[in-house]
């Protein structure tokens, strides 16, 4: 029998345009939780460039995002209500820093005594690319170059979380709310029992 958890921390991973923010928003509503979309963390830096989601950014721009992400995690741990559940979203490329990025969220869940679940989103490539230049993405300073992201998806390997910590969700044709309800059911199966 799995021990019950009052709160959870969900980490949604996948390529741009897979629906992490959309499914995450629906799930956060079901949890009465907080969505921590990667745009929330990236936007303060990307606003400085007035980024349109297309023109190339300096590679070092992401180094300036790390302290913001760390501050958000510290704030959740140190001052945010302990009763909150959180849904994080991000694109984590496979590489030397990938496990550290993943573990920052996983460790936060452990320290809070929250159930942790990683969610890997998949999607048909043509459907994914068709979502990239959505006006909502542009307004949120997310990438908006469809063919650029087609190439990115085909050539970039993403971090794969441990199988026992993750579930895979295909967002090609399943409505976001339905995917969110499925994830809530998975959380309940794993011991999530909100107060």
Short mmCIF file of N, CA and C in Angstrom, two decimals:
data_model
loop_
_atom_site.label_atom_id
_atom_site.label_comp_id
_atom_site.label_asym_id
_atom_site.label_seq_id
_atom_site.Cartn_x
_atom_site.Cartn_y
_atom_site.Cartn_z
N UNK A 1 0.84 -1.19 0.00
CA UNK A 1 0.00 0.00 0.00
C UNK A 1 0.88 1.25 0.00
N UNK A 2 0.62 2.16 -0.92
CA UNK A 2 1.38 3.40 -1.01
C UNK A 2 0.93 4.37 0.07
N UNK A 3 1.90 5.04 0.69
CA UNK A 3 1.56 6.04 1.71
C UNK A 3 0.79 7.19 1.06
N UNK A 4 -0.20 7.74 1.77
CA UNK A 4 -0.96 8.85 1.18
C UNK A 4 -0.16 10.15 1.18
N UNK A 5 -0.39 10.97 0.17
CA UNK A 5 0.25 12.28 0.04
C UNK A 5 -0.84 13.34 -0.07
N UNK A 6 -0.70 14.41 0.71
CA UNK A 6 -1.65 15.52 0.64
C UNK A 6 -1.40 16.41 -0.57
N UNK A 7 -0.14 16.46 -1.03
CA UNK A 7 0.25 17.34 -2.13
C UNK A 7 1.07 16.56 -3.14
N UNK A 8 1.21 17.14 -4.33
CA UNK A 8 2.03 16.51 -5.36
C UNK A 8 2.82 17.57 -6.11
N UNK A 9 3.89 17.11 -6.74
CA UNK A 9 4.69 17.92 -7.65
C UNK A 9 4.79 17.12 -8.94
N UNK A 10 4.27 17.69 -10.02
CA UNK A 10 4.27 17.03 -11.32
C UNK A 10 5.22 17.79 -12.23
N UNK A 11 6.07 17.06 -12.95
CA UNK A 11 7.04 17.67 -13.86
C UNK A 11 6.71 17.20 -15.26
N UNK A 12 6.18 18.10 -16.09
CA UNK A 12 5.79 17.78 -17.46
C UNK A 12 6.93 18.11 -18.42
N UNK A 13 7.37 17.11 -19.15
CA UNK A 13 8.52 17.24 -20.02
C UNK A 13 8.14 16.92 -21.47
N UNK A 14 8.79 17.59 -22.40
CA UNK A 14 8.54 17.31 -23.81
C UNK A 14 9.04 18.44 -24.68
N UNK A 15 9.04 18.19 -25.98
CA UNK A 15 9.48 19.21 -26.94
C UNK A 15 8.50 20.38 -26.95
N UNK A 16 8.93 21.52 -27.47
CA UNK A 16 8.01 22.66 -27.62
C UNK A 16 6.81 22.28 -28.50
N UNK A 17 5.64 22.80 -28.13
CA UNK A 17 4.44 22.56 -28.92
C UNK A 17 3.71 21.27 -28.59
N UNK A 18 4.17 20.53 -27.59
CA UNK A 18 3.54 19.25 -27.24
C UNK A 18 2.30 19.45 -26.36
N UNK A 19 2.15 20.63 -25.78
CA UNK A 19 0.98 20.88 -24.93
C UNK A 19 1.27 20.83 -23.45
N UNK A 20 2.53 21.00 -23.06
CA UNK A 20 2.87 20.93 -21.64
C UNK A 20 2.11 21.98 -20.83
N UNK A 21 2.12 23.21 -21.31
CA UNK A 21 1.45 24.29 -20.59
C UNK A 21 -0.07 24.08 -20.58
N UNK A 22 -0.63 23.65 -21.70
CA UNK A 22 -2.09 23.49 -21.79
C UNK A 22 -2.58 22.35 -20.90
N UNK A 23 -1.95 21.18 -21.02
CA UNK A 23 -2.32 20.06 -20.15
C UNK A 23 -2.01 20.42 -18.71
N UNK A 24 -0.86 21.06 -18.50
CA UNK A 24 -0.47 21.46 -17.15
C UNK A 24 -1.46 22.41 -16.50
N UNK A 25 -2.00 23.34 -17.28
CA UNK A 25 -2.99 24.29 -16.75
C UNK A 25 -4.25 23.54 -16.32
N UNK A 26 -4.70 22.60 -17.15
CA UNK A 26 -5.89 21.82 -16.79
C UNK A 26 -5.63 20.98 -15.54
N UNK A 27 -4.44 20.38 -15.46
CA UNK A 27 -4.12 19.55 -14.29
C UNK A 27 -4.03 20.41 -13.04
N UNK A 28 -3.39 21.57 -13.13
CA UNK A 28 -3.28 22.45 -11.97
C UNK A 28 -4.66 22.85 -11.47
N UNK A 29 -5.60 23.08 -12.39
CA UNK A 29 -6.98 23.41 -11.98
C UNK A 29 -7.61 22.24 -11.24
N UNK A 30 -7.42 21.02 -11.74
CA UNK A 30 -7.99 19.85 -11.07
C UNK A 30 -7.39 19.64 -9.69
N UNK A 31 -6.11 19.99 -9.54
CA UNK A 31 -5.41 19.83 -8.26
C UNK A 31 -5.65 20.99 -7.31
N UNK A 32 -6.27 22.07 -7.81
CA UNK A 32 -6.30 23.34 -7.10
C UNK A 32 -4.86 23.72 -6.76
N UNK A 33 -3.99 23.53 -7.76
CA UNK A 33 -2.56 23.76 -7.57
C UNK A 33 -2.07 24.94 -8.38
N UNK A 34 -0.76 25.03 -8.51
CA UNK A 34 -0.10 26.16 -9.17
C UNK A 34 0.69 25.64 -10.37
N UNK A 35 0.46 26.27 -11.52
CA UNK A 35 1.24 25.95 -12.72
C UNK A 35 2.51 26.78 -12.73
N UNK A 36 3.65 26.11 -12.80
CA UNK A 36 4.95 26.78 -12.91
C UNK A 36 5.48 26.45 -14.31
N UNK A 37 4.91 27.14 -15.30
CA UNK A 37 5.31 26.91 -16.69
C UNK A 37 6.71 27.47 -16.91
N UNK A 38 7.46 26.84 -17.81
CA UNK A 38 8.82 27.32 -18.07
C UNK A 38 8.83 28.78 -18.53
N UNK A 39 7.74 29.25 -19.14
CA UNK A 39 7.69 30.66 -19.54
C UNK A 39 7.69 31.59 -18.33
N UNK A 40 7.13 31.14 -17.22
CA UNK A 40 7.14 31.93 -15.99
C UNK A 40 8.57 32.22 -15.57
N UNK A 41 9.43 31.23 -15.74
CA UNK A 41 10.84 31.35 -15.34
C UNK A 41 11.64 32.08 -16.41
N UNK A 42 11.40 31.77 -17.68
CA UNK A 42 12.21 32.33 -18.77
C UNK A 42 11.85 33.76 -19.12
N UNK A 43 10.60 34.11 -18.93
CA UNK A 43 10.09 35.37 -19.47
C UNK A 43 10.82 36.62 -18.98
N UNK A 44 11.19 36.73 -17.69
CA UNK A 44 11.89 37.96 -17.28
C UNK A 44 13.13 38.25 -18.11
N UNK A 45 13.84 37.20 -18.51
CA UNK A 45 15.04 37.39 -19.33
C UNK A 45 14.67 37.64 -20.79
N UNK A 46 13.73 36.86 -21.31
CA UNK A 46 13.37 36.98 -22.73
C UNK A 46 12.69 38.31 -23.04
N UNK A 47 12.01 38.90 -22.07
CA UNK A 47 11.40 40.22 -22.28
C UNK A 47 12.46 41.27 -22.59
N UNK A 48 13.64 41.10 -22.05
CA UNK A 48 14.71 42.07 -22.27
C UNK A 48 15.12 42.15 -23.73
N UNK A 49 14.83 41.07 -24.47
CA UNK A 49 15.16 41.01 -25.90
C UNK A 49 13.95 41.32 -26.78
N UNK A 50 12.77 41.44 -26.14
CA UNK A 50 11.52 41.52 -26.89
C UNK A 50 11.44 40.37 -27.89
N UNK A 51 11.80 39.19 -27.42
CA UNK A 51 11.93 38.02 -28.29
C UNK A 51 10.63 37.69 -28.99
N UNK A 52 10.70 37.54 -30.30
CA UNK A 52 9.52 37.19 -31.10
C UNK A 52 9.38 35.69 -31.28
N UNK A 53 10.25 34.92 -30.65
CA UNK A 53 10.20 33.47 -30.75
C UNK A 53 10.89 32.92 -31.97
N UNK A 54 11.49 33.80 -32.79
CA UNK A 54 12.13 33.36 -34.03
C UNK A 54 13.61 33.73 -34.07
N UNK A 55 13.94 35.01 -33.86
CA UNK A 55 15.33 35.39 -34.06
C UNK A 55 16.23 34.70 -33.03
N UNK A 56 17.45 34.36 -33.43
CA UNK A 56 18.34 33.59 -32.55
C UNK A 56 18.72 34.41 -31.31
N UNK A 57 18.69 33.75 -30.18
CA UNK A 57 19.12 34.35 -28.92
C UNK A 57 20.57 33.98 -28.66
N UNK A 58 21.30 34.81 -27.91
CA UNK A 58 22.66 34.41 -27.54
C UNK A 58 22.61 33.12 -26.73
N UNK A 59 23.49 32.17 -27.01
CA UNK A 59 23.44 30.89 -26.29
C UNK A 59 23.53 31.05 -24.77
N UNK A 60 24.20 32.10 -24.31
CA UNK A 60 24.38 32.28 -22.86
C UNK A 60 23.13 32.83 -22.17
N UNK A 61 22.08 33.15 -22.94
CA UNK A 61 20.88 33.71 -22.33
C UNK A 61 20.31 32.75 -21.29
N UNK A 62 20.41 31.45 -21.53
CA UNK A 62 19.82 30.48 -20.62
C UNK A 62 20.57 30.40 -19.29
N UNK A 63 21.84 30.81 -19.27
CA UNK A 63 22.58 30.86 -18.00
C UNK A 63 21.93 31.84 -17.04
N UNK A 64 21.29 32.88 -17.58
CA UNK A 64 20.66 33.89 -16.73
C UNK A 64 19.29 33.45 -16.22
N UNK A 65 18.77 32.40 -16.80
CA UNK A 65 17.48 31.86 -16.36
C UNK A 65 17.66 30.97 -15.13
N UNK A 66 18.82 30.33 -14.99
CA UNK A 66 19.05 29.37 -13.91
C UNK A 66 18.81 29.99 -12.53
N UNK A 67 19.35 31.19 -12.23
CA UNK A 67 19.09 31.75 -10.89
C UNK A 67 17.60 32.04 -10.64
N UNK A 68 16.86 32.35 -11.70
CA UNK A 68 15.42 32.59 -11.53
C UNK A 68 14.73 31.28 -11.18
N UNK A 69 15.06 30.21 -11.90
CA UNK A 69 14.48 28.90 -11.60
C UNK A 69 14.82 28.48 -10.17
N UNK A 70 16.07 28.69 -9.76
CA UNK A 70 16.47 28.34 -8.40
C UNK A 70 15.69 29.15 -7.36
N UNK A 71 15.47 30.43 -7.64
CA UNK A 71 14.73 31.28 -6.71
C UNK A 71 13.27 30.82 -6.59
N UNK A 72 12.68 30.42 -7.71
CA UNK A 72 11.30 29.93 -7.67
C UNK A 72 11.21 28.67 -6.80
N UNK A 73 12.15 27.75 -6.98
CA UNK A 73 12.15 26.53 -6.18
C UNK A 73 12.36 26.84 -4.70
N UNK A 74 13.27 27.74 -4.40
CA UNK A 74 13.49 28.13 -2.99
C UNK A 74 12.24 28.77 -2.40
N UNK A 75 11.59 29.62 -3.16
CA UNK A 75 10.38 30.28 -2.67
C UNK A 75 9.28 29.27 -2.38
N UNK A 76 9.13 28.27 -3.24
CA UNK A 76 8.13 27.22 -2.99
C UNK A 76 8.46 26.50 -1.69
N UNK A 77 9.72 26.20 -1.50
CA UNK A 77 10.12 25.44 -0.32
C UNK A 77 10.08 26.26 0.96
N UNK A 78 10.47 27.53 0.87
CA UNK A 78 10.67 28.31 2.08
C UNK A 78 9.48 29.18 2.49
N UNK A 79 8.71 29.69 1.53
CA UNK A 79 7.66 30.63 1.90
C UNK A 79 6.28 30.34 1.34
N UNK A 80 6.17 29.55 0.28
CA UNK A 80 4.85 29.27 -0.29
C UNK A 80 4.07 28.33 0.64
N UNK A 81 2.75 28.36 0.57
CA UNK A 81 1.95 27.47 1.43
C UNK A 81 2.30 26.00 1.22
N UNK A 82 2.51 25.30 2.32
CA UNK A 82 2.86 23.88 2.25
C UNK A 82 1.72 23.04 1.68
N UNK A 83 0.52 23.59 1.66
CA UNK A 83 -0.65 22.85 1.18
C UNK A 83 -0.80 22.89 -0.35
N UNK A 84 0.04 23.66 -1.03
CA UNK A 84 -0.06 23.77 -2.49
C UNK A 84 0.54 22.56 -3.19
N UNK A 85 -0.08 22.17 -4.29
CA UNK A 85 0.52 21.24 -5.24
C UNK A 85 1.02 22.06 -6.42
N UNK A 86 2.00 21.53 -7.16
CA UNK A 86 2.63 22.28 -8.26
C UNK A 86 2.75 21.41 -9.50
N UNK A 87 2.58 22.07 -10.65
CA UNK A 87 2.81 21.43 -11.94
C UNK A 87 3.87 22.25 -12.67
N UNK A 88 5.05 21.68 -12.84
CA UNK A 88 6.15 22.31 -13.56
C UNK A 88 6.13 21.85 -15.01
N UNK A 89 6.58 22.71 -15.93
CA UNK A 89 6.77 22.31 -17.32
C UNK A 89 8.16 22.75 -17.76
N UNK A 90 8.77 21.95 -18.64
CA UNK A 90 10.06 22.37 -19.19
C UNK A 90 10.48 21.44 -20.32
N UNK A 91 11.40 21.96 -21.12
CA UNK A 91 12.11 21.18 -22.14
C UNK A 91 13.49 20.93 -21.54
N UNK A 92 13.81 19.67 -21.24
CA UNK A 92 15.12 19.36 -20.66
C UNK A 92 15.89 18.52 -21.66
N UNK A 93 16.87 19.14 -22.29
CA UNK A 93 17.71 18.44 -23.26
C UNK A 93 18.62 17.45 -22.54
N UNK A 94 18.86 16.31 -23.20
CA UNK A 94 19.80 15.34 -22.65
C UNK A 94 21.19 15.95 -22.69
N UNK A 95 21.91 15.82 -21.61
CA UNK A 95 23.26 16.40 -21.55
C UNK A 95 23.75 16.43 -20.12
N UNK A 96 24.91 17.05 -19.90
CA UNK A 96 25.54 16.99 -18.59
C UNK A 96 24.72 17.63 -17.46
N UNK A 97 23.88 18.62 -17.78
CA UNK A 97 23.09 19.29 -16.74
C UNK A 97 21.68 18.75 -16.60
N UNK A 98 21.31 17.78 -17.43
CA UNK A 98 19.92 17.32 -17.47
C UNK A 98 19.46 16.73 -16.15
N UNK A 99 20.24 15.83 -15.59
CA UNK A 99 19.84 15.18 -14.34
C UNK A 99 19.73 16.21 -13.22
N UNK A 100 20.62 17.20 -13.21
CA UNK A 100 20.56 18.25 -12.19
C UNK A 100 19.26 19.06 -12.32
N UNK A 101 18.87 19.41 -13.55
CA UNK A 101 17.60 20.13 -13.77
C UNK A 101 16.41 19.30 -13.30
N UNK A 102 16.43 18.04 -13.66
CA UNK A 102 15.33 17.14 -13.27
C UNK A 102 15.29 16.97 -11.76
N UNK A 103 16.46 16.75 -11.17
CA UNK A 103 16.52 16.47 -9.74
C UNK A 103 16.15 17.69 -8.90
N UNK A 104 16.31 18.89 -9.43
CA UNK A 104 15.90 20.08 -8.69
C UNK A 104 14.41 20.03 -8.36
N UNK A 105 13.60 19.56 -9.31
CA UNK A 105 12.16 19.46 -9.09
C UNK A 105 11.82 18.22 -8.28
N UNK A 106 12.44 17.10 -8.63
CA UNK A 106 12.18 15.85 -7.89
C UNK A 106 12.57 16.00 -6.41
N UNK A 107 13.71 16.61 -6.14
CA UNK A 107 14.16 16.80 -4.76
C UNK A 107 13.25 17.76 -3.99
N UNK A 108 12.74 18.77 -4.69
CA UNK A 108 11.79 19.67 -4.06
C UNK A 108 10.58 18.88 -3.56
N UNK A 109 10.07 17.97 -4.37
CA UNK A 109 8.93 17.15 -3.95
C UNK A 109 9.28 16.34 -2.71
N UNK A 110 10.45 15.73 -2.69
CA UNK A 110 10.86 14.92 -1.53
C UNK A 110 10.94 15.77 -0.27
N UNK A 111 11.58 16.93 -0.39
CA UNK A 111 11.75 17.80 0.79
C UNK A 111 10.42 18.29 1.33
N UNK A 112 9.44 18.47 0.44
CA UNK A 112 8.11 18.92 0.87
C UNK A 112 7.23 17.77 1.35
N UNK A 113 7.65 16.52 1.12
CA UNK A 113 6.81 15.39 1.43
C UNK A 113 5.68 15.23 0.44
N UNK A 114 5.90 15.68 -0.80
CA UNK A 114 4.89 15.61 -1.86
C UNK A 114 5.13 14.41 -2.76
N UNK A 115 4.06 13.88 -3.31
CA UNK A 115 4.19 12.84 -4.33
C UNK A 115 4.79 13.46 -5.58
N UNK A 116 5.75 12.78 -6.19
CA UNK A 116 6.40 13.27 -7.41
C UNK A 116 5.99 12.40 -8.58
N UNK A 117 5.66 13.06 -9.69
CA UNK A 117 5.34 12.34 -10.93
C UNK A 117 5.95 13.10 -12.11
N UNK A 118 6.71 12.40 -12.92
CA UNK A 118 7.21 12.97 -14.18
C UNK A 118 6.26 12.54 -15.29
N UNK A 119 5.95 13.46 -16.19
CA UNK A 119 5.07 13.19 -17.32
C UNK A 119 5.82 13.53 -18.61
N UNK A 120 5.98 12.55 -19.47
CA UNK A 120 6.64 12.75 -20.76
C UNK A 120 5.55 12.86 -21.82
N UNK A 121 5.48 14.02 -22.47
CA UNK A 121 4.48 14.23 -23.51
C UNK A 121 5.06 13.87 -24.87
N UNK A 122 4.23 13.21 -25.66
CA UNK A 122 4.58 12.90 -27.04
C UNK A 122 3.48 13.45 -27.94
N UNK A 123 3.81 13.61 -29.22
CA UNK A 123 2.85 14.17 -30.16
C UNK A 123 3.35 13.90 -31.58
N UNK A 124 2.42 13.67 -32.49
CA UNK A 124 2.77 13.56 -33.90
C UNK A 124 3.52 14.83 -34.31
N UNK A 125 4.61 14.69 -35.04
CA UNK A 125 5.46 15.83 -35.37
C UNK A 125 4.72 16.92 -36.14
N UNK A 126 3.92 16.55 -37.13
CA UNK A 126 3.20 17.57 -37.90
C UNK A 126 2.20 18.33 -37.03
N UNK A 127 1.52 17.61 -36.14
CA UNK A 127 0.59 18.27 -35.22
C UNK A 127 1.34 19.20 -34.28
N UNK A 128 2.46 18.72 -33.75
CA UNK A 128 3.29 19.54 -32.85
C UNK A 128 3.70 20.84 -33.55
N UNK A 129 4.23 20.72 -34.74
CA UNK A 129 4.73 21.89 -35.47
C UNK A 129 3.59 22.86 -35.80
N UNK A 130 2.39 22.33 -36.04
CA UNK A 130 1.25 23.21 -36.36
C UNK A 130 0.86 24.10 -35.18
N UNK A 131 1.29 23.73 -33.98
CA UNK A 131 0.94 24.50 -32.78
C UNK A 131 1.97 25.59 -32.45
N UNK A 132 3.12 25.55 -33.09
CA UNK A 132 4.24 26.39 -32.67
C UNK A 132 3.99 27.88 -32.82
N UNK A 133 3.36 28.32 -33.92
CA UNK A 133 3.20 29.76 -34.11
C UNK A 133 1.86 30.28 -33.60
N UNK A 134 1.32 29.61 -32.59
CA UNK A 134 0.11 30.04 -31.91
C UNK A 134 0.34 31.40 -31.25
N UNK A 135 -0.58 32.35 -31.40
CA UNK A 135 -0.40 33.69 -30.80
C UNK A 135 -0.15 33.65 -29.29
N UNK A 136 -0.74 32.67 -28.60
CA UNK A 136 -0.51 32.56 -27.15
C UNK A 136 0.95 32.27 -26.84
N UNK A 137 1.59 31.47 -27.67
CA UNK A 137 3.01 31.17 -27.46
C UNK A 137 3.85 32.42 -27.68
N UNK A 138 3.53 33.17 -28.71
CA UNK A 138 4.29 34.39 -29.01
C UNK A 138 4.16 35.38 -27.86
N UNK A 139 2.94 35.55 -27.35
CA UNK A 139 2.70 36.47 -26.24
C UNK A 139 3.45 36.05 -24.99
N UNK A 140 3.64 34.76 -24.81
CA UNK A 140 4.34 34.24 -23.63
C UNK A 140 5.86 34.17 -23.84
N UNK A 141 6.35 34.73 -24.96
CA UNK A 141 7.79 34.69 -25.29
C UNK A 141 8.30 33.26 -25.42
N UNK A 142 7.45 32.42 -26.01
CA UNK A 142 7.88 31.05 -26.33
C UNK A 142 8.28 31.01 -27.79
N UNK A 143 9.08 30.03 -28.16
CA UNK A 143 9.51 29.90 -29.54
C UNK A 143 8.33 29.78 -30.48
N UNK A 144 8.44 30.43 -31.66
CA UNK A 144 7.30 30.43 -32.60
C UNK A 144 7.73 30.22 -34.04
N UNK A 145 8.79 29.48 -34.24
CA UNK A 145 9.30 29.20 -35.59
C UNK A 145 9.01 27.73 -35.92
N UNK A 146 7.91 27.44 -36.65
CA UNK A 146 7.50 26.05 -36.87
C UNK A 146 8.59 25.17 -37.47
N UNK A 147 9.18 25.60 -38.57
CA UNK A 147 10.18 24.75 -39.21
C UNK A 147 11.46 24.65 -38.39
N UNK A 148 11.78 25.72 -37.67
CA UNK A 148 12.94 25.67 -36.77
C UNK A 148 12.73 24.61 -35.69
N UNK A 149 11.50 24.54 -35.17
CA UNK A 149 11.23 23.54 -34.13
C UNK A 149 11.06 22.14 -34.70
N UNK A 150 10.66 22.04 -35.97
CA UNK A 150 10.67 20.71 -36.60
C UNK A 150 12.11 20.17 -36.60
N UNK A 151 13.05 21.02 -37.04
CA UNK A 151 14.45 20.61 -37.05
C UNK A 151 14.97 20.32 -35.65
N UNK A 152 14.57 21.14 -34.69
CA UNK A 152 14.99 20.94 -33.30
C UNK A 152 14.52 19.58 -32.79
N UNK A 153 13.26 19.26 -33.03
CA UNK A 153 12.71 18.00 -32.56
C UNK A 153 13.41 16.81 -33.20
N UNK A 154 13.74 16.94 -34.48
CA UNK A 154 14.37 15.83 -35.20
C UNK A 154 15.83 15.64 -34.82
N UNK A 155 16.47 16.67 -34.30
CA UNK A 155 17.92 16.58 -34.05
C UNK A 155 18.32 16.66 -32.59
N UNK A 156 17.38 16.91 -31.70
CA UNK A 156 17.72 17.12 -30.29
C UNK A 156 17.12 16.02 -29.43
N UNK A 157 17.95 15.37 -28.66
CA UNK A 157 17.48 14.32 -27.75
C UNK A 157 17.14 14.95 -26.41
N UNK A 158 16.00 14.57 -25.86
CA UNK A 158 15.59 15.08 -24.56
C UNK A 158 15.92 14.08 -23.45
N UNK A 159 16.06 14.60 -22.25
CA UNK A 159 16.27 13.78 -21.06
C UNK A 159 15.09 12.85 -20.85
N UNK A 160 15.38 11.60 -20.51
CA UNK A 160 14.34 10.61 -20.23
C UNK A 160 14.37 10.29 -18.74
N UNK A 161 13.30 10.61 -18.02
CA UNK A 161 13.29 10.33 -16.58
C UNK A 161 13.24 8.84 -16.31
N UNK A 162 13.59 8.43 -15.07
CA UNK A 162 13.50 7.00 -14.72
C UNK A 162 12.08 6.48 -14.96
N UNK A 163 11.99 5.29 -15.53
CA UNK A 163 10.71 4.71 -15.93
C UNK A 163 9.73 4.64 -14.76
N UNK A 164 10.23 4.29 -13.59
CA UNK A 164 9.34 4.11 -12.44
C UNK A 164 8.74 5.43 -11.93
N UNK A 165 9.32 6.55 -12.34
CA UNK A 165 8.83 7.86 -11.89
C UNK A 165 7.95 8.55 -12.93
N UNK A 166 7.81 7.95 -14.10
CA UNK A 166 7.22 8.68 -15.22
C UNK A 166 6.03 7.95 -15.85
N UNK A 167 5.16 8.74 -16.47
CA UNK A 167 4.12 8.23 -17.35
C UNK A 167 4.24 8.99 -18.67
N UNK A 168 3.80 8.36 -19.74
CA UNK A 168 3.84 8.99 -21.05
C UNK A 168 2.42 9.29 -21.49
N UNK A 169 2.23 10.50 -22.04
CA UNK A 169 0.91 10.94 -22.50
C UNK A 169 1.06 11.46 -23.92
N UNK A 170 0.22 10.94 -24.82
CA UNK A 170 0.23 11.41 -26.21
C UNK A 170 -0.82 12.51 -26.35
N UNK A 171 -0.39 13.68 -26.82
CA UNK A 171 -1.29 14.82 -26.92
C UNK A 171 -1.75 15.09 -28.35
N UNK A 172 -1.47 14.16 -29.27
CA UNK A 172 -1.78 14.39 -30.68
C UNK A 172 -3.26 14.71 -30.89
N UNK A 173 -4.14 13.89 -30.36
CA UNK A 173 -5.56 14.08 -30.61
C UNK A 173 -6.42 14.05 -29.35
N UNK A 174 -5.84 13.67 -28.22
CA UNK A 174 -6.61 13.63 -26.98
C UNK A 174 -6.75 15.04 -26.42
N UNK A 175 -7.95 15.46 -26.08
CA UNK A 175 -8.14 16.82 -25.53
C UNK A 175 -7.34 17.01 -24.25
N UNK A 176 -6.81 18.22 -24.02
CA UNK A 176 -5.99 18.48 -22.83
C UNK A 176 -6.69 18.14 -21.52
N UNK A 177 -7.98 18.46 -21.42
CA UNK A 177 -8.69 18.16 -20.18
C UNK A 177 -8.77 16.67 -19.90
N UNK A 178 -8.91 15.88 -20.97
CA UNK A 178 -8.94 14.42 -20.81
C UNK A 178 -7.59 13.90 -20.36
N UNK A 179 -6.52 14.42 -20.94
CA UNK A 179 -5.18 14.03 -20.49
C UNK A 179 -4.96 14.41 -19.03
N UNK A 180 -5.44 15.59 -18.64
CA UNK A 180 -5.28 16.03 -17.25
C UNK A 180 -6.05 15.11 -16.30
N UNK A 181 -7.25 14.71 -16.68
CA UNK A 181 -8.02 13.80 -15.83
C UNK A 181 -7.33 12.43 -15.70
N UNK A 182 -6.72 11.98 -16.81
CA UNK A 182 -5.95 10.74 -16.75
C UNK A 182 -4.79 10.87 -15.77
N UNK A 183 -4.09 11.99 -15.81
CA UNK A 183 -2.95 12.19 -14.90
C UNK A 183 -3.41 12.28 -13.45
N UNK A 184 -4.55 12.89 -13.21
CA UNK A 184 -5.08 12.92 -11.85
C UNK A 184 -5.37 11.51 -11.36
N UNK A 185 -5.90 10.66 -12.24
CA UNK A 185 -6.16 9.26 -11.87
C UNK A 185 -4.86 8.54 -11.54
N UNK A 186 -3.80 8.80 -12.32
CA UNK A 186 -2.49 8.19 -12.05
C UNK A 186 -1.98 8.65 -10.69
N UNK A 187 -2.10 9.94 -10.40
CA UNK A 187 -1.66 10.46 -9.10
C UNK A 187 -2.42 9.77 -7.96
N UNK A 188 -3.71 9.60 -8.13
CA UNK A 188 -4.50 8.94 -7.09
C UNK A 188 -4.06 7.48 -6.90
N UNK A 189 -3.78 6.81 -8.02
CA UNK A 189 -3.29 5.42 -7.93
C UNK A 189 -1.99 5.34 -7.15
N UNK A 190 -1.19 6.40 -7.23
CA UNK A 190 0.12 6.40 -6.58
C UNK A 190 0.07 6.99 -5.17
N UNK A 191 -1.12 7.31 -4.68
CA UNK A 191 -1.24 7.71 -3.28
C UNK A 191 -1.60 9.15 -3.02
N UNK A 192 -1.95 9.92 -4.05
CA UNK A 192 -2.33 11.31 -3.85
C UNK A 192 -3.71 11.37 -3.22
N UNK A 193 -3.78 11.94 -2.03
CA UNK A 193 -5.03 12.07 -1.29
C UNK A 193 -5.12 13.48 -0.74
N UNK A 194 -5.57 14.43 -1.58
CA UNK A 194 -5.59 15.83 -1.11
C UNK A 194 -6.55 15.99 0.06
N UNK A 195 -6.22 16.95 0.92
CA UNK A 195 -7.06 17.21 2.10
C UNK A 195 -8.43 17.69 1.64
#
